[in-house]
């Protein structure tokens, strides 16, 4: 045992030495951060806190209309850009209406016209969001004084989230080493911009498909990819193209800027996602935001403890949707009321008439601390990345009610591993909800499978957040990481896919074959001719 | 400073805890190793020593005719298989003859027939080596008693080097979790079996190309790939196909077995190699065998110190070729004699007549310790992977004289980064050797560039050997790692490349277009017809 301990210690000393090299050489670097608002900011802040704790100076650019992003002088310097937006659009209202229409469509209660309207509205909403983002970026670049200040500061690194890709334009404009805290880009998932993504086994986001598809599922996947391309070319891309054309001399587009990022810190790992091709400059930090649970506030702890051996359930559908339609909420509350478990439910709408004594309605909950509590039995969730990762980290089985974006895809990934059950909006009524919830609660396989995912997720040589910080510091230390990214993206598509070489080789083979055959025929004809002459 | 130290210590404590989990849960696992002889064994032994130091029990299978692989009871249990080979083929002799012919060909002193003969001999040599390897494997599987013993031992892991791929067959036969210590497989480089490898920017081994190619270089790359496929299908593959057909019920081949490995420990990294697509179950451990230099033996240290400020050079062309042709050796010795540096030269042939006092001929040298010596100035090397990795690790510029296999490709990778100069066999005379050696010695850029590679290579979150051991133990702890590998390889090629889906979509589009056009024509005709009737 002593020798094992000794070996362990000596390997730790090795690690200590290796770490100390970069800790020392990276003190007091300057990082410029251009984040995305909302839940994306929650993620980015985790990285900022980690960088701050390593002694780096961080500057964050925020829009004047930002809702989540507040100044925090103890953590970072803030540069507020007046984006000229007076009031905030009713994004929440949009999503509730969208949700209500989608439920009608999935239940066959709405016409094809409603379906088309919902899709067009959705594209419009996305296009408008990117338009606003590009507009703000235009204001920043036009502000000569601000740009000079940013240039004079000589930042060591530009860190941004490409879900709203305008930040990437600024990073490129300032010619700074670029690290992305990424999962989504202008048109779908980040990998599609940088890694080979054969459509035969890489499901396109939104398709709801897995990595094992039938023929017609592969056809569906290709059609979804066509929609992605349409979105890139006609819905989102043009806003960025206009920015590029205005402020850069070379012929460029947003995808080429993305492809020049030094490191992609991807908010996923292969315990969660299906295995797929990747690139050397992609670092997987899925679950980097997860941490051990802290004790609950006294009243919440008392409520949770009162559940006894039955434990408790939590339900939250994320920050975009505060509540479900009243009749649906009533049905769900009635199901909860029948359970022996206690329930904590984030619900901001009118109090359901059927609410039981065992159910606590809250405006907000310490989700991570509840998921890490020893008495938790299940998580009723919408399937946002953060919630799913926290569920994996703490090993809590999930009943998922996906609403929009990537939520179905996220849930489907853990359902495929037997750790979750998906309840689609079209099926959402009291009876189905009860049946599925009881299955997740009573069938041990869900818990066992989720705990296996949890143990696999935690089984990494370096913790995801430490890894993210290491690679950010790596890019600062080495002033970029060009040796980790291919320049092949610069090739025209027909060269990248060897279409030109294939055509050349086929033509050459054809010419050779034709010449050989012609020569043989000529020789034969001459031989025959001579014989004929001889015979005559 | 104190707070930085404190933070550093606390992150070390975190790592310590994370590490201790797997150290404890992996004690006394049983590993079965099926290595490849020669320099490959040197690499495998580094892994075995690391696993042994972690308390694992290791069993190594060796052939009775093995040259390098000796019993070492303190390190591993040995199972010796009688391969029925009495004497060893004169492999060294083959390579010296091959080398001499290649020099003649490259200098234009040999006919096309000699060239063809050399190529066919080379293919024959490779085919024969794989035949012997498969033959030994057949003897093992036929030995019921041995197989029962291996099955009864209930090993936790099978570790093999797929350069001679027969080991993979045994791993599969015993149904053990499989980890590969890999770079080469039956037909070229390991990545080609598991990761997308677009020929537009992934140079095929042996082509001597980089990741940035002109049109005709891409044509050349495709032709080299065709040769690789030929080798796989007709030279090497059939031996393994026979094994598979004989001992497995399902329809299988060696490539499908390789694709089912849990983890590929690749003996390269992207400081050395060009960036390329990879997969989640590939772990890069390039330079895992490198370690800080130990003090030299007294006499060697005295010789080296006598070089004063000029420092010293070492020259070694690997273990396969003991010496160069006598006239070439004379020319090289004459160049060395003129230098102010001291020279240590591994040379087993007749003593060159022009040998200077500053040059020490040796049978063997402590290469790693010499490369890590503060007085070393340059390394004249053949470009084997181990030597190149050691040169990178210690930051020593290289004058490369590639002989065969991957050596030109290895050297070309560091030459592309400005850290080496390649002297091809066809150019090898005193004058060119002197000119190039002086360039490497006197142009500081070679040393600066190699030292940058060295610092990038050492800048990793986990040391390569620790990473390799972590992932071996990971596979043992988790009884495999199926979630890290795709099952897409099982698809037929036309599905994998979406040929079927593309044809289906094109046909559908054609039918739709045709029907629409036909319908419009029919409507137009009817309308015209009616108008005609009206007009009449």
mmCIF file of N, CA and C in Angstrom, chain B residues 430-507:
data_model
loop_
_atom_site.group_PDB
_atom_site.id
_atom_site.type_symbol
_atom_site.label_atom_id
_atom_site.label_comp_id
_atom_site.label_asym_id
_atom_site.label_seq_id
_atom_site.Cartn_x
_atom_site.Cartn_y
_atom_site.Cartn_z
ATOM 1 N N UNK B 430 30.013 13.504 -50.062
ATOM 2 C CA UNK B 430 30.687 14.328 -49.057
ATOM 3 C C UNK B 430 30.288 15.793 -49.125
ATOM 4 N N UNK B 431 30.277 16.344 -50.342
ATOM 5 C CA UNK B 431 30.037 17.773 -50.505
ATOM 6 C C UNK B 431 28.651 18.180 -49.987
ATOM 7 N N UNK B 432 27.613 17.441 -50.418
ATOM 8 C CA UNK B 432 26.248 17.787 -50.001
ATOM 9 C C UNK B 432 26.089 17.564 -48.508
ATOM 10 N N UNK B 433 26.676 16.458 -48.027
ATOM 11 C CA UNK B 433 26.569 16.163 -46.603
ATOM 12 C C UNK B 433 27.171 17.310 -45.784
ATOM 13 N N UNK B 434 28.356 17.775 -46.208
ATOM 14 C CA UNK B 434 29.025 18.859 -45.489
ATOM 15 C C UNK B 434 28.191 20.131 -45.510
ATOM 16 N N UNK B 435 27.702 20.468 -46.702
ATOM 17 C CA UNK B 435 26.928 21.696 -46.879
ATOM 18 C C UNK B 435 25.673 21.697 -45.992
ATOM 19 N N UNK B 436 24.959 20.562 -46.012
ATOM 20 C CA UNK B 436 23.705 20.496 -45.241
ATOM 21 C C UNK B 436 23.977 20.461 -43.739
ATOM 22 N N UNK B 437 24.997 19.719 -43.358
ATOM 23 C CA UNK B 437 25.313 19.612 -41.929
ATOM 24 C C UNK B 437 25.710 20.986 -41.369
ATOM 25 N N UNK B 438 26.523 21.724 -42.149
ATOM 26 C CA UNK B 438 26.935 23.058 -41.703
ATOM 27 C C UNK B 438 25.725 23.983 -41.582
ATOM 28 N N UNK B 439 24.763 23.822 -42.512
ATOM 29 C CA UNK B 439 23.554 24.656 -42.454
ATOM 30 C C UNK B 439 22.789 24.386 -41.158
ATOM 31 N N UNK B 440 22.601 23.098 -40.848
ATOM 32 C CA UNK B 440 21.867 22.739 -39.627
ATOM 33 C C UNK B 440 22.621 23.221 -38.382
ATOM 34 N N UNK B 441 23.974 23.150 -38.450
ATOM 35 C CA UNK B 441 24.773 23.555 -37.281
ATOM 36 C C UNK B 441 24.804 25.076 -37.100
ATOM 37 N N UNK B 442 24.919 25.791 -38.203
ATOM 38 C CA UNK B 442 25.210 27.226 -38.100
ATOM 39 C C UNK B 442 24.004 28.147 -38.253
ATOM 40 N N UNK B 443 22.926 27.653 -38.894
ATOM 41 C CA UNK B 443 21.738 28.491 -39.027
ATOM 42 C C UNK B 443 20.873 28.288 -37.775
ATOM 43 N N UNK B 444 20.828 29.340 -36.951
ATOM 44 C CA UNK B 444 20.139 29.218 -35.654
ATOM 45 C C UNK B 444 18.672 28.822 -35.756
ATOM 46 N N UNK B 445 18.048 29.098 -36.932
ATOM 47 C CA UNK B 445 16.603 28.860 -37.043
ATOM 48 C C UNK B 445 16.245 27.392 -36.792
ATOM 49 N N UNK B 446 17.135 26.459 -37.207
ATOM 50 C CA UNK B 446 16.827 25.031 -36.991
ATOM 51 C C UNK B 446 16.685 24.722 -35.501
ATOM 52 N N UNK B 447 17.655 25.254 -34.730
ATOM 53 C CA UNK B 447 17.626 25.003 -33.283
ATOM 54 C C UNK B 447 16.406 25.688 -32.635
ATOM 55 N N UNK B 448 16.168 26.964 -33.035
ATOM 56 C CA UNK B 448 15.035 27.713 -32.478
ATOM 57 C C UNK B 448 13.725 27.000 -32.779
ATOM 58 N N UNK B 449 13.559 26.585 -34.038
ATOM 59 C CA UNK B 449 12.298 25.920 -34.416
ATOM 60 C C UNK B 449 12.128 24.598 -33.673
ATOM 61 N N UNK B 450 13.230 23.828 -33.540
ATOM 62 C CA UNK B 450 13.110 22.544 -32.843
ATOM 63 C C UNK B 450 12.803 22.777 -31.364
ATOM 64 N N UNK B 451 13.371 23.840 -30.802
ATOM 65 C CA UNK B 451 13.087 24.096 -29.388
ATOM 66 C C UNK B 451 11.653 24.561 -29.180
ATOM 67 N N UNK B 452 11.098 25.246 -30.177
ATOM 68 C CA UNK B 452 9.674 25.598 -30.091
ATOM 69 C C UNK B 452 8.817 24.319 -30.144
ATOM 70 N N UNK B 453 9.185 23.394 -31.057
ATOM 71 C CA UNK B 453 8.456 22.117 -31.116
ATOM 72 C C UNK B 453 8.552 21.403 -29.770
ATOM 73 N N UNK B 454 9.763 21.442 -29.189
ATOM 74 C CA UNK B 454 9.970 20.778 -27.906
ATOM 75 C C UNK B 454 9.060 21.378 -26.835
ATOM 76 N N UNK B 455 8.987 22.712 -26.817
ATOM 77 C CA UNK B 455 8.183 23.326 -25.754
ATOM 78 C C UNK B 455 6.697 23.073 -26.003
ATOM 79 N N UNK B 456 6.259 23.055 -27.270
ATOM 80 C CA UNK B 456 4.854 22.715 -27.566
ATOM 81 C C UNK B 456 4.567 21.266 -27.180
ATOM 82 N N UNK B 457 5.524 20.384 -27.494
ATOM 83 C CA UNK B 457 5.321 18.962 -27.190
ATOM 84 C C UNK B 457 5.178 18.721 -25.688
ATOM 85 N N UNK B 458 5.934 19.494 -24.898
ATOM 86 C CA UNK B 458 5.877 19.289 -23.447
ATOM 87 C C UNK B 458 4.690 20.002 -22.812
ATOM 88 N N UNK B 459 4.015 20.861 -23.582
ATOM 89 C CA UNK B 459 2.911 21.667 -23.053
ATOM 90 C C UNK B 459 1.603 20.892 -23.219
ATOM 91 N N UNK B 460 1.376 19.927 -22.344
ATOM 92 C CA UNK B 460 0.164 19.099 -22.413
ATOM 93 C C UNK B 460 -0.429 18.987 -21.015
ATOM 94 N N UNK B 461 -1.769 18.873 -20.924
ATOM 95 C CA UNK B 461 -2.366 18.788 -19.590
ATOM 96 C C UNK B 461 -1.952 17.520 -18.838
ATOM 97 N N UNK B 462 -1.723 16.446 -19.575
ATOM 98 C CA UNK B 462 -1.270 15.194 -18.955
ATOM 99 C C UNK B 462 -0.114 14.675 -19.808
ATOM 100 N N UNK B 463 0.929 14.157 -19.159
ATOM 101 C CA UNK B 463 2.062 13.639 -19.940
ATOM 102 C C UNK B 463 1.603 12.450 -20.776
ATOM 103 N N UNK B 464 2.183 12.284 -21.996
ATOM 104 C CA UNK B 464 1.704 11.225 -22.889
ATOM 105 C C UNK B 464 1.667 9.831 -22.238
ATOM 106 N N UNK B 465 2.694 9.464 -21.479
ATOM 107 C CA UNK B 465 2.704 8.122 -20.887
ATOM 108 C C UNK B 465 1.616 7.993 -19.817
ATOM 109 N N UNK B 466 1.417 9.048 -19.012
ATOM 110 C CA UNK B 466 0.349 9.023 -18.002
ATOM 111 C C UNK B 466 -1.011 8.895 -18.684
ATOM 112 N N UNK B 467 -1.161 9.607 -19.802
ATOM 113 C CA UNK B 467 -2.408 9.555 -20.543
ATOM 114 C C UNK B 467 -2.656 8.135 -21.062
ATOM 115 N N UNK B 468 -1.602 7.513 -21.621
ATOM 116 C CA UNK B 468 -1.741 6.148 -22.140
ATOM 117 C C UNK B 468 -2.168 5.200 -21.027
ATOM 118 N N UNK B 469 -1.514 5.310 -19.873
ATOM 119 C CA UNK B 469 -1.840 4.418 -18.752
ATOM 120 C C UNK B 469 -3.279 4.688 -18.267
ATOM 121 N N UNK B 470 -3.655 5.981 -18.216
ATOM 122 C CA UNK B 470 -5.025 6.308 -17.795
ATOM 123 C C UNK B 470 -6.035 5.586 -18.674
ATOM 124 N N UNK B 471 -5.843 5.669 -20.004
ATOM 125 C CA UNK B 471 -6.859 5.105 -20.905
ATOM 126 C C UNK B 471 -6.829 3.581 -20.926
ATOM 127 N N UNK B 472 -5.673 2.976 -20.673
ATOM 128 C CA UNK B 472 -5.630 1.509 -20.544
ATOM 129 C C UNK B 472 -6.441 1.114 -19.307
ATOM 130 N N UNK B 473 -6.202 1.831 -18.205
ATOM 131 C CA UNK B 473 -6.928 1.514 -16.967
ATOM 132 C C UNK B 473 -8.418 1.841 -17.106
ATOM 133 N N UNK B 474 -8.725 2.883 -17.882
ATOM 134 C CA UNK B 474 -10.124 3.261 -18.143
ATOM 135 C C UNK B 474 -10.870 2.084 -18.787
ATOM 136 N N UNK B 475 -10.232 1.486 -19.790
ATOM 137 C CA UNK B 475 -10.877 0.361 -20.484
ATOM 138 C C UNK B 475 -11.062 -0.813 -19.516
ATOM 139 N N UNK B 476 -10.083 -1.024 -18.622
ATOM 140 C CA UNK B 476 -10.220 -2.131 -17.658
ATOM 141 C C UNK B 476 -11.333 -1.834 -16.651
ATOM 142 N N UNK B 477 -11.335 -0.601 -16.121
ATOM 143 C CA UNK B 477 -12.363 -0.207 -15.134
ATOM 144 C C UNK B 477 -13.760 -0.345 -15.705
ATOM 145 N N UNK B 478 -13.919 0.105 -16.965
ATOM 146 C CA UNK B 478 -15.258 0.177 -17.549
ATOM 147 C C UNK B 478 -15.568 -0.999 -18.471
ATOM 148 N N UNK B 479 -14.670 -2.000 -18.452
ATOM 149 C CA UNK B 479 -14.841 -3.212 -19.270
ATOM 150 C C UNK B 479 -15.116 -2.883 -20.738
ATOM 151 N N UNK B 480 -14.284 -2.017 -21.293
ATOM 152 C CA UNK B 480 -14.441 -1.589 -22.689
ATOM 153 C C UNK B 480 -14.787 -0.112 -22.751
ATOM 154 N N UNK B 481 -14.922 0.385 -23.971
ATOM 155 C CA UNK B 481 -15.302 1.791 -24.138
ATOM 156 C C UNK B 481 -16.137 1.934 -25.408
ATOM 157 N N UNK B 482 -17.233 1.137 -25.497
ATOM 158 C CA UNK B 482 -18.003 1.154 -26.751
ATOM 159 C C UNK B 482 -18.614 2.528 -27.053
ATOM 160 N N UNK B 483 -18.830 3.341 -26.013
ATOM 161 C CA UNK B 483 -19.459 4.644 -26.270
ATOM 162 C C UNK B 483 -18.504 5.605 -26.992
ATOM 163 N N UNK B 484 -17.230 5.261 -27.076
ATOM 164 C CA UNK B 484 -16.278 6.156 -27.745
ATOM 165 C C UNK B 484 -16.035 5.761 -29.206
ATOM 166 N N UNK B 485 -16.610 4.646 -29.632
ATOM 167 C CA UNK B 485 -16.347 4.248 -31.024
ATOM 168 C C UNK B 485 -17.653 4.129 -31.808
ATOM 169 N N UNK B 486 -17.599 4.574 -33.048
ATOM 170 C CA UNK B 486 -18.803 4.541 -33.881
ATOM 171 C C UNK B 486 -19.035 3.137 -34.438
ATOM 172 N N UNK B 487 -20.313 2.839 -34.678
ATOM 173 C CA UNK B 487 -20.644 1.558 -35.317
ATOM 174 C C UNK B 487 -20.836 1.751 -36.825
ATOM 175 N N UNK B 488 -20.564 2.979 -37.289
ATOM 176 C CA UNK B 488 -20.832 3.303 -38.696
ATOM 177 C C UNK B 488 -20.004 2.468 -39.662
ATOM 178 N N UNK B 489 -18.866 1.923 -39.179
ATOM 179 C CA UNK B 489 -18.028 1.124 -40.070
ATOM 180 C C UNK B 489 -18.766 -0.096 -40.601
ATOM 181 N N UNK B 490 -19.793 -0.498 -39.842
ATOM 182 C CA UNK B 490 -20.509 -1.711 -40.258
ATOM 183 C C UNK B 490 -21.403 -1.471 -41.474
ATOM 184 N N UNK B 491 -21.643 -0.214 -41.809
ATOM 185 C CA UNK B 491 -22.498 0.075 -42.961
ATOM 186 C C UNK B 491 -21.774 -0.298 -44.252
ATOM 187 N N UNK B 492 -22.558 -0.703 -45.291
ATOM 188 C CA UNK B 492 -21.894 -0.892 -46.594
ATOM 189 C C UNK B 492 -21.381 0.464 -47.104
ATOM 190 N N UNK B 493 -20.346 0.441 -47.932
ATOM 191 C CA UNK B 493 -19.683 1.698 -48.345
ATOM 192 C C UNK B 493 -20.655 2.668 -48.980
ATOM 193 N N UNK B 494 -21.625 2.153 -49.780
ATOM 194 C CA UNK B 494 -22.527 3.079 -50.481
ATOM 195 C C UNK B 494 -23.483 3.764 -49.512
ATOM 196 N N UNK B 495 -23.750 3.120 -48.356
ATOM 197 C CA UNK B 495 -24.577 3.793 -47.354
ATOM 198 C C UNK B 495 -23.734 4.770 -46.554
ATOM 199 N N UNK B 496 -22.518 4.314 -46.151
ATOM 200 C CA UNK B 496 -21.635 5.179 -45.371
ATOM 201 C C UNK B 496 -21.405 6.493 -46.107
ATOM 202 N N UNK B 497 -21.201 6.416 -47.428
ATOM 203 C CA UNK B 497 -20.927 7.634 -48.201
ATOM 204 C C UNK B 497 -22.198 8.249 -48.781
ATOM 205 N N UNK B 498 -23.369 7.778 -48.320
ATOM 206 C CA UNK B 498 -24.676 8.327 -48.734
ATOM 207 C C UNK B 498 -24.912 8.267 -50.241
ATOM 208 N N UNK B 499 -24.295 7.291 -50.909
ATOM 209 C CA UNK B 499 -24.517 7.165 -52.349
ATOM 210 C C UNK B 499 -25.972 6.776 -52.603
ATOM 211 N N UNK B 500 -26.499 5.847 -51.785
ATOM 212 C CA UNK B 500 -27.886 5.401 -51.973
ATOM 213 C C UNK B 500 -28.866 6.558 -51.757
ATOM 214 N N UNK B 501 -28.650 7.342 -50.706
ATOM 215 C CA UNK B 501 -29.552 8.453 -50.406
ATOM 216 C C UNK B 501 -29.485 9.509 -51.515
ATOM 217 N N UNK B 502 -28.265 9.791 -51.980
ATOM 218 C CA UNK B 502 -28.100 10.794 -53.045
ATOM 219 C C UNK B 502 -28.838 10.349 -54.304
ATOM 220 N N UNK B 503 -28.662 9.076 -54.695
ATOM 221 C CA UNK B 503 -29.350 8.571 -55.894
ATOM 222 C C UNK B 503 -30.864 8.651 -55.712
ATOM 223 N N UNK B 504 -31.342 8.289 -54.513
ATOM 224 C CA UNK B 504 -32.778 8.324 -54.235
ATOM 225 C C UNK B 504 -33.304 9.754 -54.358
ATOM 226 N N UNK B 505 -32.585 10.711 -53.754
ATOM 227 C CA UNK B 505 -33.048 12.101 -53.781
ATOM 228 C C UNK B 505 -33.000 12.662 -55.204
ATOM 229 N N UNK B 506 -31.936 12.315 -55.941
ATOM 230 C CA UNK B 506 -31.844 12.793 -57.327
ATOM 231 C C UNK B 506 -32.977 12.205 -58.172
ATOM 232 N N UNK B 507 -33.243 10.886 -57.996
ATOM 233 C CA UNK B 507 -34.316 10.255 -58.779
ATOM 234 C C UNK B 507 -35.646 10.913 -58.434
#
